[in-house]
PDB file of C-alpha atoms in Angstrom:
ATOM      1  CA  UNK P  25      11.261 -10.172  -6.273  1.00 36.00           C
ATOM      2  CA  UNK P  26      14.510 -11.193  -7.170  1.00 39.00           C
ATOM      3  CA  UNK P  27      15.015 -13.707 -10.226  1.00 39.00           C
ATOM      4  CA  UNK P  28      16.601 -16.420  -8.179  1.00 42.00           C
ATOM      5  CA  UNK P  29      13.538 -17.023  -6.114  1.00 44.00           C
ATOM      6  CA  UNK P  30      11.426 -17.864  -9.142  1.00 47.00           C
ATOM      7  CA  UNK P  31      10.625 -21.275 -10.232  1.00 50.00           C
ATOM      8  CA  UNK P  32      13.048 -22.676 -12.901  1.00 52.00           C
ATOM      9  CA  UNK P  33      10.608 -23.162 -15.994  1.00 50.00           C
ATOM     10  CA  UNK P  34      10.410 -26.736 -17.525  1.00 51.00           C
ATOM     11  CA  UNK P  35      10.020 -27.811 -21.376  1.00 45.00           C
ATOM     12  CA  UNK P  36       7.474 -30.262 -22.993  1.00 46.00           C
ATOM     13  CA  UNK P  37       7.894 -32.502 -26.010  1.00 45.00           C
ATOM     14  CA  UNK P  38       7.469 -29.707 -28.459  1.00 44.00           C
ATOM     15  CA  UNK P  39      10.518 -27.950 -26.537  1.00 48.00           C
ATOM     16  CA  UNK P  40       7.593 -24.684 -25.093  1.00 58.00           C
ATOM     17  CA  UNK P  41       8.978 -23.330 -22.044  1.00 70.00           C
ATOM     18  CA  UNK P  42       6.748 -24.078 -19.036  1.00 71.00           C
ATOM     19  CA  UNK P  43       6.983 -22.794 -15.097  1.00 74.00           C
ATOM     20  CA  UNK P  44       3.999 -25.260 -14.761  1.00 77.00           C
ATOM     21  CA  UNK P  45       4.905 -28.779 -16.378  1.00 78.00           C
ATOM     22  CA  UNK P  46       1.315 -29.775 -14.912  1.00 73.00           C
ATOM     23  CA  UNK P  47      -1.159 -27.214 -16.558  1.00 71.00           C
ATOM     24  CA  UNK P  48       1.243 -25.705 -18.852  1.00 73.00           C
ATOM     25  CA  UNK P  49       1.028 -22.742 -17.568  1.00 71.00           C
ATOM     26  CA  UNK P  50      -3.031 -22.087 -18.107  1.00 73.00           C
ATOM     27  CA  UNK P  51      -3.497 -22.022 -14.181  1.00 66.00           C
ATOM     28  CA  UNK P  52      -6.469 -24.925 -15.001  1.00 71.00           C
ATOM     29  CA  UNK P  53      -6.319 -28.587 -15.483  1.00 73.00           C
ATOM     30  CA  UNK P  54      -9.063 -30.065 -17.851  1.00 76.00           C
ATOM     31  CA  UNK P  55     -10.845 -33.200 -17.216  1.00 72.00           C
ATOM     32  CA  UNK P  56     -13.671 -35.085 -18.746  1.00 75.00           C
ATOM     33  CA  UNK P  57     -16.326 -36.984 -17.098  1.00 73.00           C
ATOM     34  CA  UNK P  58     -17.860 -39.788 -17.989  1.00 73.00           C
ATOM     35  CA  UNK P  59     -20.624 -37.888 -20.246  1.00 73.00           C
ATOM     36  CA  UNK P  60     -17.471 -36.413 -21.715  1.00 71.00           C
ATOM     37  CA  UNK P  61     -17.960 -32.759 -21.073  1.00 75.00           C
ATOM     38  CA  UNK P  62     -15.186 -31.446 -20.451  1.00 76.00           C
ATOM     39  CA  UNK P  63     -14.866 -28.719 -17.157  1.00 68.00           C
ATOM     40  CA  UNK P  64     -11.919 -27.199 -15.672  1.00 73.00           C
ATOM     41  CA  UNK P  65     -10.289 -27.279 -12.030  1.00 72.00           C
ATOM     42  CA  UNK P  66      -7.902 -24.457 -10.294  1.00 71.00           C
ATOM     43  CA  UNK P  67      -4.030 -25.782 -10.490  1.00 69.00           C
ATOM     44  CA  UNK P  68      -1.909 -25.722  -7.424  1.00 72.00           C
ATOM     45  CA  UNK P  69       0.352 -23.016  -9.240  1.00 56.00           C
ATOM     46  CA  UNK P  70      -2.809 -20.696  -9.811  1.00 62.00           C
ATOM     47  CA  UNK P  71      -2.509 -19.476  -6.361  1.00 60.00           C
ATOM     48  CA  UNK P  72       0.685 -18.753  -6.133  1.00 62.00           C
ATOM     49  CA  UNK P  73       1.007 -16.906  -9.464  1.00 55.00           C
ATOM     50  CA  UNK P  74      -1.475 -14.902  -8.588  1.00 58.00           C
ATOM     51  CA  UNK P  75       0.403 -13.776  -5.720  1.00 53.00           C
ATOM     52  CA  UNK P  76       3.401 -12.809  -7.795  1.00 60.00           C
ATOM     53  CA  UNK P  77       1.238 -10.824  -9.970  1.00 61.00           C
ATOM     54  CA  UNK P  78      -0.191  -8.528  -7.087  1.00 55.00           C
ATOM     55  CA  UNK P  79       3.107  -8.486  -5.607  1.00 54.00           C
ATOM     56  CA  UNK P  80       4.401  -7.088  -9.087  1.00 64.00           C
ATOM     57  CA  UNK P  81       0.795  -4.813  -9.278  1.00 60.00           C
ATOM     58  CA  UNK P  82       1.421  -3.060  -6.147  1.00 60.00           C
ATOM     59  CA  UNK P  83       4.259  -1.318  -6.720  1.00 67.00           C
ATOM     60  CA  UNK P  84       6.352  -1.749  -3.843  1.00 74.00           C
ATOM     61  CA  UNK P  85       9.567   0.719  -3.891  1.00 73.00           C
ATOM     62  CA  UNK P  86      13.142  -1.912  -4.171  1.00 75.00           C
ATOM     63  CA  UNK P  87      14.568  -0.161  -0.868  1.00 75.00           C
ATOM     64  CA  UNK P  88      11.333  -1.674   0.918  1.00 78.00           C
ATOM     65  CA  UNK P  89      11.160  -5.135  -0.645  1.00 80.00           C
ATOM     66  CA  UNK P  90      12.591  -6.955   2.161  1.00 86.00           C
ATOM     67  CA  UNK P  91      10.422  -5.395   5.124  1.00 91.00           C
ATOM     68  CA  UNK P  92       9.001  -7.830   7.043  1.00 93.00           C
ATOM     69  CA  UNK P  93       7.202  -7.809  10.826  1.00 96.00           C
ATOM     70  CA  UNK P  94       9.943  -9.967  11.556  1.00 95.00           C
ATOM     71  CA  UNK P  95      12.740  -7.679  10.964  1.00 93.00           C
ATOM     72  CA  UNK P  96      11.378  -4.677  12.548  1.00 94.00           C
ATOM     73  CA  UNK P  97      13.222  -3.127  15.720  1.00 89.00           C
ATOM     74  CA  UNK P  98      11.223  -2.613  18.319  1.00 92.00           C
ATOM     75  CA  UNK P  99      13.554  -0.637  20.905  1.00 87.00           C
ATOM     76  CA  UNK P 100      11.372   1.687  22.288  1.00 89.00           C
ATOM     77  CA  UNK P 101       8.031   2.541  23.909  1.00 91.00           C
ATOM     78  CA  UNK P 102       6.729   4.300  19.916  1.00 91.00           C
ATOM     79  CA  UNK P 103       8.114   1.590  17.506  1.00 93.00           C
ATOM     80  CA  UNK P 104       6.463  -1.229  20.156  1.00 95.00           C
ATOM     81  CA  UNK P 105       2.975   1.016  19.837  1.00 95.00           C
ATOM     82  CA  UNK P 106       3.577   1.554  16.117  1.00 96.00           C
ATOM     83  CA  UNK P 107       4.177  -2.895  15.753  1.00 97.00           C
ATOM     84  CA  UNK P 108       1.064  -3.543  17.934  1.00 98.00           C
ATOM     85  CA  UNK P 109      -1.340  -1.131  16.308  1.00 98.00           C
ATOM     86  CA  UNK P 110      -0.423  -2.208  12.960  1.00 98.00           C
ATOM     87  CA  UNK P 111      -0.727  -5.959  13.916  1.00 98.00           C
ATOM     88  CA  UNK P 112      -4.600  -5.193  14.937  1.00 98.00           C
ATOM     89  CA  UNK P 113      -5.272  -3.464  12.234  1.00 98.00           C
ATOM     90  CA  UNK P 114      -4.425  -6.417  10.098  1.00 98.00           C
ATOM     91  CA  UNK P 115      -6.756  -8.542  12.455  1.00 97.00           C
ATOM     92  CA  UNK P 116      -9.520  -6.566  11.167  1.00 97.00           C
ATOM     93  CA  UNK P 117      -8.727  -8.048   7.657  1.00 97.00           C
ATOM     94  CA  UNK P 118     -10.282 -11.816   7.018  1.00 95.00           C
ATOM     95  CA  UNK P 119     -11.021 -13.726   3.790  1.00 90.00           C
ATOM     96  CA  UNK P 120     -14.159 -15.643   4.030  1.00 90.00           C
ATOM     97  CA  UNK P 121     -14.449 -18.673   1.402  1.00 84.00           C
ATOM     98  CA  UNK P 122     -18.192 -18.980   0.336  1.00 83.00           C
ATOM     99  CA  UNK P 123     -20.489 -21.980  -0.316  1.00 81.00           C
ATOM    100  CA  UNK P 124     -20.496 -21.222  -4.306  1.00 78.00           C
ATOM    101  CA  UNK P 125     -16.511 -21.120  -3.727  1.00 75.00           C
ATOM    102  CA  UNK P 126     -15.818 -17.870  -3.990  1.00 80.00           C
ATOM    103  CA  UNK P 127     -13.798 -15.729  -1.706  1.00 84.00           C
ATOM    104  CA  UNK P 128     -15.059 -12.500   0.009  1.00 90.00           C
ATOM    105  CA  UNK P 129     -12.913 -10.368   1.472  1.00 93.00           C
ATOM    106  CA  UNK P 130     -13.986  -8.382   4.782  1.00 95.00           C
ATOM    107  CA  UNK P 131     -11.644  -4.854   5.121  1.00 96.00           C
ATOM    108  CA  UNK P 132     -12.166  -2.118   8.138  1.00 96.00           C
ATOM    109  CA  UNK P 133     -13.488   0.394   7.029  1.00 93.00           C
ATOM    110  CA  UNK P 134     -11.228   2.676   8.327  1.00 97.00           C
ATOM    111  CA  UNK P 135      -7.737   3.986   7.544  1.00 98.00           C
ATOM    112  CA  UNK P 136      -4.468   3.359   9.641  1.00 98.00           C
ATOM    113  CA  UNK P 137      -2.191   6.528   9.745  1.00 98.00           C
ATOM    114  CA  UNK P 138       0.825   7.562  11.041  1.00 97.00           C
ATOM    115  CA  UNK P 139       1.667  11.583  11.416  1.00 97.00           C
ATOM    116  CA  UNK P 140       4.226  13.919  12.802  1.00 95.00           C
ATOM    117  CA  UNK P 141       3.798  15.538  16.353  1.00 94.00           C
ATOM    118  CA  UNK P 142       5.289  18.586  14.800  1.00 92.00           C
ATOM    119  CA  UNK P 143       5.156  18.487  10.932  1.00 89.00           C
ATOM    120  CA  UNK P 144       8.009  19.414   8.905  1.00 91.00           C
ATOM    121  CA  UNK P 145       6.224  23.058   7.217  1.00 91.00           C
ATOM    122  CA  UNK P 146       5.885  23.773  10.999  1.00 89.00           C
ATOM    123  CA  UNK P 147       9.446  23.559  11.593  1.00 87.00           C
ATOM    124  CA  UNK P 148      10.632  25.392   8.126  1.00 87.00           C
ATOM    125  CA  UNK P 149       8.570  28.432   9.307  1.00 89.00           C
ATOM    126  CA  UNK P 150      10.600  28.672  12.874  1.00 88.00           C
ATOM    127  CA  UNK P 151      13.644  31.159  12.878  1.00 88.00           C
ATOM    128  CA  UNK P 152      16.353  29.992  11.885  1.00 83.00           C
ATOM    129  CA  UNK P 153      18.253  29.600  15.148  1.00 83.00           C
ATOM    130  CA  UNK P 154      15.320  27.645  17.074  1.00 86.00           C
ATOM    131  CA  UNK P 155      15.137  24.600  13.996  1.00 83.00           C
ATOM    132  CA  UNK P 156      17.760  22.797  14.617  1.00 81.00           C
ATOM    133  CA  UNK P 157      16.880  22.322  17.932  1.00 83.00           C
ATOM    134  CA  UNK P 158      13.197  21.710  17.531  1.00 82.00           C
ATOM    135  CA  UNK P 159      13.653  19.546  14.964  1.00 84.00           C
ATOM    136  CA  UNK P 160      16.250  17.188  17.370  1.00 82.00           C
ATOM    137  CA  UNK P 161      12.649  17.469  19.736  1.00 84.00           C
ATOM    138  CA  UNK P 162      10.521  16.556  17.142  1.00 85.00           C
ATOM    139  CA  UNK P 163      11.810  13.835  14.450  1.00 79.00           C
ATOM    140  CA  UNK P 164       9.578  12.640  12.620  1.00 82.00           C
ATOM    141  CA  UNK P 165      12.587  10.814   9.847  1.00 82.00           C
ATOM    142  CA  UNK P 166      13.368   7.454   9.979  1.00 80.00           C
ATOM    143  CA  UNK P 167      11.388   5.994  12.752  1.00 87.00           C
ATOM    144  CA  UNK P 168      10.042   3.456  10.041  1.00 90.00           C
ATOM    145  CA  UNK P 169       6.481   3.842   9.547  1.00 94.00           C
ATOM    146  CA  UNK P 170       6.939   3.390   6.103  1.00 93.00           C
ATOM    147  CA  UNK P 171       8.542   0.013   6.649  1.00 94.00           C
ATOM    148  CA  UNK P 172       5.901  -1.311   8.783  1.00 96.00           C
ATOM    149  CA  UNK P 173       3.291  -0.301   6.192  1.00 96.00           C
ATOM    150  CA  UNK P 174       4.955  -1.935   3.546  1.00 94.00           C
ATOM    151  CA  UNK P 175       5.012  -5.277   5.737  1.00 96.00           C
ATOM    152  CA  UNK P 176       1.052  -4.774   5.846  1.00 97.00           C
ATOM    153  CA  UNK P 177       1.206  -4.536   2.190  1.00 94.00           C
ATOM    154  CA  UNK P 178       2.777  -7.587   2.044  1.00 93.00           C
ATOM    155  CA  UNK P 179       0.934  -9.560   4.127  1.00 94.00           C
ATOM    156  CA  UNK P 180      -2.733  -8.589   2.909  1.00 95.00           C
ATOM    157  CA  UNK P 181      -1.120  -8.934  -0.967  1.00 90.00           C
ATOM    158  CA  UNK P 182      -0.685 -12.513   0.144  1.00 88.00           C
ATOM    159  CA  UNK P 183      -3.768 -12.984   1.798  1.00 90.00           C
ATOM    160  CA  UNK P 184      -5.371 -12.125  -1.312  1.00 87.00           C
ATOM    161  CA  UNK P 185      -5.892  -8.623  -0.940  1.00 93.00           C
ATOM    162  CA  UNK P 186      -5.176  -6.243  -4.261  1.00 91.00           C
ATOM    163  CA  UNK P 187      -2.670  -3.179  -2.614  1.00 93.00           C
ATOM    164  CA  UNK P 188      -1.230  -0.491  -4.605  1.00 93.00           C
ATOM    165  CA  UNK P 189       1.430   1.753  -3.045  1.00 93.00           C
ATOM    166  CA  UNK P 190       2.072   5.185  -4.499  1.00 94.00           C
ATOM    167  CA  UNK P 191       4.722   7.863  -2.596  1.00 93.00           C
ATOM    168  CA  UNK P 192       3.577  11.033  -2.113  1.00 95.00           C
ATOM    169  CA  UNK P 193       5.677  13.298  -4.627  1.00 94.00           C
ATOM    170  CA  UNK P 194       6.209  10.838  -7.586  1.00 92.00           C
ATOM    171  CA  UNK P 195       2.289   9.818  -8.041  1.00 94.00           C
ATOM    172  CA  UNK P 196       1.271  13.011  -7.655  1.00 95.00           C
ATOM    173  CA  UNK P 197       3.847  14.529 -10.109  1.00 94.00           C
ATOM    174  CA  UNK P 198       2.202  11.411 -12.503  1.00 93.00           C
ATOM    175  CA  UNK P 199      -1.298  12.516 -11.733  1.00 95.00           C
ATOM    176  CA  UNK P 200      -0.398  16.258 -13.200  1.00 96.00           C
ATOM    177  CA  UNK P 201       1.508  15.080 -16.371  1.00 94.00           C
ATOM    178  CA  UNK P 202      -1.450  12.852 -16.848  1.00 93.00           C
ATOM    179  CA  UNK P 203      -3.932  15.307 -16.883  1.00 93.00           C
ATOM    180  CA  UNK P 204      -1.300  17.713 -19.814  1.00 92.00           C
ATOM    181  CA  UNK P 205      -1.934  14.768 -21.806  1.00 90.00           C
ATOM    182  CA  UNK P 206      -3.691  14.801 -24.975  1.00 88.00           C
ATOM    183  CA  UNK P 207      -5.355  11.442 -24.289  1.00 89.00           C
ATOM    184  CA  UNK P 208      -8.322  12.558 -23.988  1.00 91.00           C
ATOM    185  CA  UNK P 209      -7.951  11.835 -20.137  1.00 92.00           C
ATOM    186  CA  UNK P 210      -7.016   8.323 -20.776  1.00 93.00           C
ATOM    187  CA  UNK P 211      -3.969   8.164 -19.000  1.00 93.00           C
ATOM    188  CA  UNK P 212      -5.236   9.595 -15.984  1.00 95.00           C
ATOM    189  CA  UNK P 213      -8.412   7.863 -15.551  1.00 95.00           C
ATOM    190  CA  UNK P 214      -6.399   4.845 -15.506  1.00 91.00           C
ATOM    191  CA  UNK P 215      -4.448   6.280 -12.472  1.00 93.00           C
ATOM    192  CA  UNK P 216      -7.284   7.304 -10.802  1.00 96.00           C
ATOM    193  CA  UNK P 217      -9.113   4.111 -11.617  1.00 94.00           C
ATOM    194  CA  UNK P 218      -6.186   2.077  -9.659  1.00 93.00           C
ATOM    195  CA  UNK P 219      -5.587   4.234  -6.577  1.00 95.00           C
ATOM    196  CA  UNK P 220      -9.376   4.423  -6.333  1.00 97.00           C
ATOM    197  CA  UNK P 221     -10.721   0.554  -6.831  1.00 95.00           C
ATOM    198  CA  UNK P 222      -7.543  -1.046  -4.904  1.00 94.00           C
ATOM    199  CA  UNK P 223      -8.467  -3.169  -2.499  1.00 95.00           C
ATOM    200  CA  UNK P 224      -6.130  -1.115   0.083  1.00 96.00           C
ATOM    201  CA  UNK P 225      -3.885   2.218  -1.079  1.00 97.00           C
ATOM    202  CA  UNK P 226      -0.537   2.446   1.105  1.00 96.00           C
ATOM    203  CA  UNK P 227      -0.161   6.452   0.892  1.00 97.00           C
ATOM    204  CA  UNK P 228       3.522   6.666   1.550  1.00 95.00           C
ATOM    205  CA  UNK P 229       5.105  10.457   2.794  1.00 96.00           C
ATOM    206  CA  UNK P 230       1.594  11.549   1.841  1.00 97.00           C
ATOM    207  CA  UNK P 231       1.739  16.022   1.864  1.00 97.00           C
ATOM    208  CA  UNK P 232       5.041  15.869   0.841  1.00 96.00           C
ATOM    209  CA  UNK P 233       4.387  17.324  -2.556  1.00 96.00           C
ATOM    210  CA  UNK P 234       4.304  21.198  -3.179  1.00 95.00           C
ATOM    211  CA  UNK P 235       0.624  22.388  -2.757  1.00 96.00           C
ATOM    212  CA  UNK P 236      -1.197  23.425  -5.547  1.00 97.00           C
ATOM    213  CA  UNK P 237      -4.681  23.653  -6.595  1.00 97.00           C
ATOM    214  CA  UNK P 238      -4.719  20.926  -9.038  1.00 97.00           C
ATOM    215  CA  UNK P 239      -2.898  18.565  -6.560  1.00 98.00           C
ATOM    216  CA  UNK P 240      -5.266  20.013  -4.175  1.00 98.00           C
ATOM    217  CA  UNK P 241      -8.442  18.536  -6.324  1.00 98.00           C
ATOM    218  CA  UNK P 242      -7.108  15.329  -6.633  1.00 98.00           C
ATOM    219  CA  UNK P 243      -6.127  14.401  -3.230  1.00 98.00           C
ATOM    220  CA  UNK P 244      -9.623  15.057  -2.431  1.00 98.00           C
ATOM    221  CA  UNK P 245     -11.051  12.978  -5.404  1.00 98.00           C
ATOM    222  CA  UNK P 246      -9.465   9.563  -4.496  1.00 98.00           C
ATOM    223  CA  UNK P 247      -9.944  10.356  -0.696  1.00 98.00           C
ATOM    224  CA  UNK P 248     -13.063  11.477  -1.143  1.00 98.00           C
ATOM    225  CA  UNK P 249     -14.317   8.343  -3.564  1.00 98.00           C
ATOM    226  CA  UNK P 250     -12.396   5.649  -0.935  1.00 98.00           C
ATOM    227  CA  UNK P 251     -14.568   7.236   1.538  1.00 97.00           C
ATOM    228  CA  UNK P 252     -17.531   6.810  -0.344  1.00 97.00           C
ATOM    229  CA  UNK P 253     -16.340   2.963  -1.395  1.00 96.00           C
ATOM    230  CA  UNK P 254     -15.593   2.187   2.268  1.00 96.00           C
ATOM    231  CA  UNK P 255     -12.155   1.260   0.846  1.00 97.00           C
ATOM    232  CA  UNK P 256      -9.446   1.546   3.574  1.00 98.00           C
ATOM    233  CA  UNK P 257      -6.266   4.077   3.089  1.00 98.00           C
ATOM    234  CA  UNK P 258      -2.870   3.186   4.716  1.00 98.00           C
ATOM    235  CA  UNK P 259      -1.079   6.322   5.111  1.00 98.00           C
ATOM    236  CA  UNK P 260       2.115   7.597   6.561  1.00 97.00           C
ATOM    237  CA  UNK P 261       3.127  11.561   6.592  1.00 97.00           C
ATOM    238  CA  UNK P 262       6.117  14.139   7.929  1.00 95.00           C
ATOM    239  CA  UNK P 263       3.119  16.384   9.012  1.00 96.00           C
ATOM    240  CA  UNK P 264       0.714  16.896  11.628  1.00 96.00           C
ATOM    241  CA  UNK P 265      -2.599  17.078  11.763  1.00 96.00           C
ATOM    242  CA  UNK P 266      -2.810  20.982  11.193  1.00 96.00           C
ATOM    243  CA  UNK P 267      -0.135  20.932   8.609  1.00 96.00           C
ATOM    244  CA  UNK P 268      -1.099  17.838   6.556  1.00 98.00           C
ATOM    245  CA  UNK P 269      -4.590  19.868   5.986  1.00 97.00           C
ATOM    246  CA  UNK P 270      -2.795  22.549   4.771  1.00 96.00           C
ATOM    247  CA  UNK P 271      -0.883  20.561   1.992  1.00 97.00           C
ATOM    248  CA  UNK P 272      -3.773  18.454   1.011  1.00 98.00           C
ATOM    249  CA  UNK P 273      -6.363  20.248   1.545  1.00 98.00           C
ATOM    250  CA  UNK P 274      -8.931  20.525   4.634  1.00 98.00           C
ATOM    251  CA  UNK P 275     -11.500  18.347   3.057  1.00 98.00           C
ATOM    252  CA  UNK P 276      -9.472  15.358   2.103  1.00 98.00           C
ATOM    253  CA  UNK P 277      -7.350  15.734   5.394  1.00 98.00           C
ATOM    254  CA  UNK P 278     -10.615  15.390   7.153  1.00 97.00           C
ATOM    255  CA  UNK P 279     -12.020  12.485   5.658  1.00 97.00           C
ATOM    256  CA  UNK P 280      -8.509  11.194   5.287  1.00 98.00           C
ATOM    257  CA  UNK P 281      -7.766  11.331   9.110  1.00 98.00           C
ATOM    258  CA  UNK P 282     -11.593  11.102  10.289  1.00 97.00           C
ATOM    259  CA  UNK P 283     -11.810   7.570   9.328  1.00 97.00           C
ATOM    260  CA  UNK P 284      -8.737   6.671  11.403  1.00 98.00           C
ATOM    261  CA  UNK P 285     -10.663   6.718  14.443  1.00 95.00           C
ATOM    262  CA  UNK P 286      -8.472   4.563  16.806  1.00 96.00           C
ATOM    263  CA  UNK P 287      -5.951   3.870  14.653  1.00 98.00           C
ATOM    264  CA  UNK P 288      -3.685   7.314  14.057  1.00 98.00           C
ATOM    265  CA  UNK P 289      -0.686   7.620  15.964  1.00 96.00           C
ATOM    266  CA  UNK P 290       1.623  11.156  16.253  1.00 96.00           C
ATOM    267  CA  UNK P 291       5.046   9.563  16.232  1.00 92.00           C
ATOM    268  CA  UNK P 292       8.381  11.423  17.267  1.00 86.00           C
ATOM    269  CA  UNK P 293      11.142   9.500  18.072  1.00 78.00           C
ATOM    270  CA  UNK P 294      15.062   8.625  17.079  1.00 80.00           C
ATOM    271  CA  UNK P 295      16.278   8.798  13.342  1.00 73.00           C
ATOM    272  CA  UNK P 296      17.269   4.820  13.061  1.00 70.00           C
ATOM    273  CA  UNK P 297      18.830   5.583   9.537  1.00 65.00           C
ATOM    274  CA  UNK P 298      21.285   7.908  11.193  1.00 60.00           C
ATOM    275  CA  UNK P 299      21.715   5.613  13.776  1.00 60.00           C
ATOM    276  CA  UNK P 300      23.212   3.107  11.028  1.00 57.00           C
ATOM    277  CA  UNK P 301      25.372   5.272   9.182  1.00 47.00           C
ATOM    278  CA  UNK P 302      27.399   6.331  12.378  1.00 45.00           C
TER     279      UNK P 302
END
């Protein structure tokens, strides 16, 4: 979020710097009543701060802060089924305010996914002279699933919803330095903690790391435990179905993709990023 579209902060009589002139920042206004106890009531700015802080929480790469729904380009038959099926799956998200006050949030409990018809270790293992060709057929680059996803992010993050979005080869590569550590396991139960208790986990180029058994272990772990939660996982990968399992694992691939049910789409298509560079 970009500095300018913050809220100038204001100063009192003692000179304190204050985004809030009203609450001074506590997110609460105190009253008394007439008894004179004192009790506390929710500020207008509580709301919106606490947007800004799951905003900031979720981790959202810079290339991907301004995707929208708005801005997306729907040209063709697969980005209009890739808009529409992301759209209901956001229908299936609701925040119900209670009679005590307090807001509970109903998810799906299933995942939204979108995979390769042809995954990219399927096309590094054809000759040479047939991958050029097959992977002109079968491009999988650029036809912006991960922007979409992020503009679900976005939305549910403002509808109250705690998202945390991790890509593929850099949380991964975090997940095995954390467990080197001599933390006692600190650092990495605090990883695992957050990609297992978030509300939603957007999955971004998920299989794109290099295999190995470790990696293999803890793919399944936080798949396995959102499946057990009934948490939903957002997920976008350069593999198919057969491939994916190989890079992840066949458990977590199957619980991973399982709980799609009706919404996993194989996408192929045009490379828009190419498109704007020529």
């Amino acid at each position: 979020m970009s500095k300018s579209s913050e809220k100038p902060k204001q100063h009192d009589e003692l000179g304190e710097a204050h985004e809030c002139p009203i609450c001074k920042d506590m997110e609460f206004i105190f009253y008394k009543d007439d008894q004179g106890y004192e009790f506390a009531k929710p500020c207008e700015c509580r709301e919106r701060k606490a947007w800004k802080r799951r905003f900031k929480q979720a981790l959202i790469p810079d290339e991907f802060v301004h995707a929208k729904f708005e801005n997306f380009k729907r040209v063709n038959e697969y980005q209009q089924a890739m808009y529409q099926m992301t759209i209901d799956y956001l229908n299936e998200f609701s925040v119900i305010k209670q009679e005590d006050g307090t807001k509970k949030k109903i998810m799906p409990n299933k995942n939204l996914g979108f995979i390769a018809v042809v995954g990219e270790q399927r096309l590094r293992e054809l000759p040479a002279g047939e991958r050029a060709e097959a992977k002109r057929q079968h491009n999988n680059f650029g036809v912006g699933k991960t922007h979409l996803q992020i503009a679900l992010a976005k939305r549910l993050i403002k509808d109250g919803f705690n998202v945390l979005v991790v890509s593929d080869v850099t949380f991964m590569d975090e997940l095995i330095q954390a467990k080197m550590m001599n933390d006692e396991g600190e650092t990495l139960d605090r990883l695992l903690y957050s990609a297992i208790h978030a509300d939603v986990l957007v999955w971004d180029d998920i299989g794109k790391a290099k295999w190995s058994e470790a990696k293999e272990a803890l793919y399944y772990q936080i798949i396995n435990e959102r499946y057990r939660k009934q948490k939903p996982i957002v997920f976008n990968s350069n593999e198919d179905r057969g491939t994916l399992s190989e890079k992840i694992g066949y458990a977590a691939a199957s619980r991973l993709i399982g709980q799609c049910g009706s919404y996993l789409r194989e996408i192929e298509g045009e490379d828009f990023r190419l498109q704007k560079s020529g």
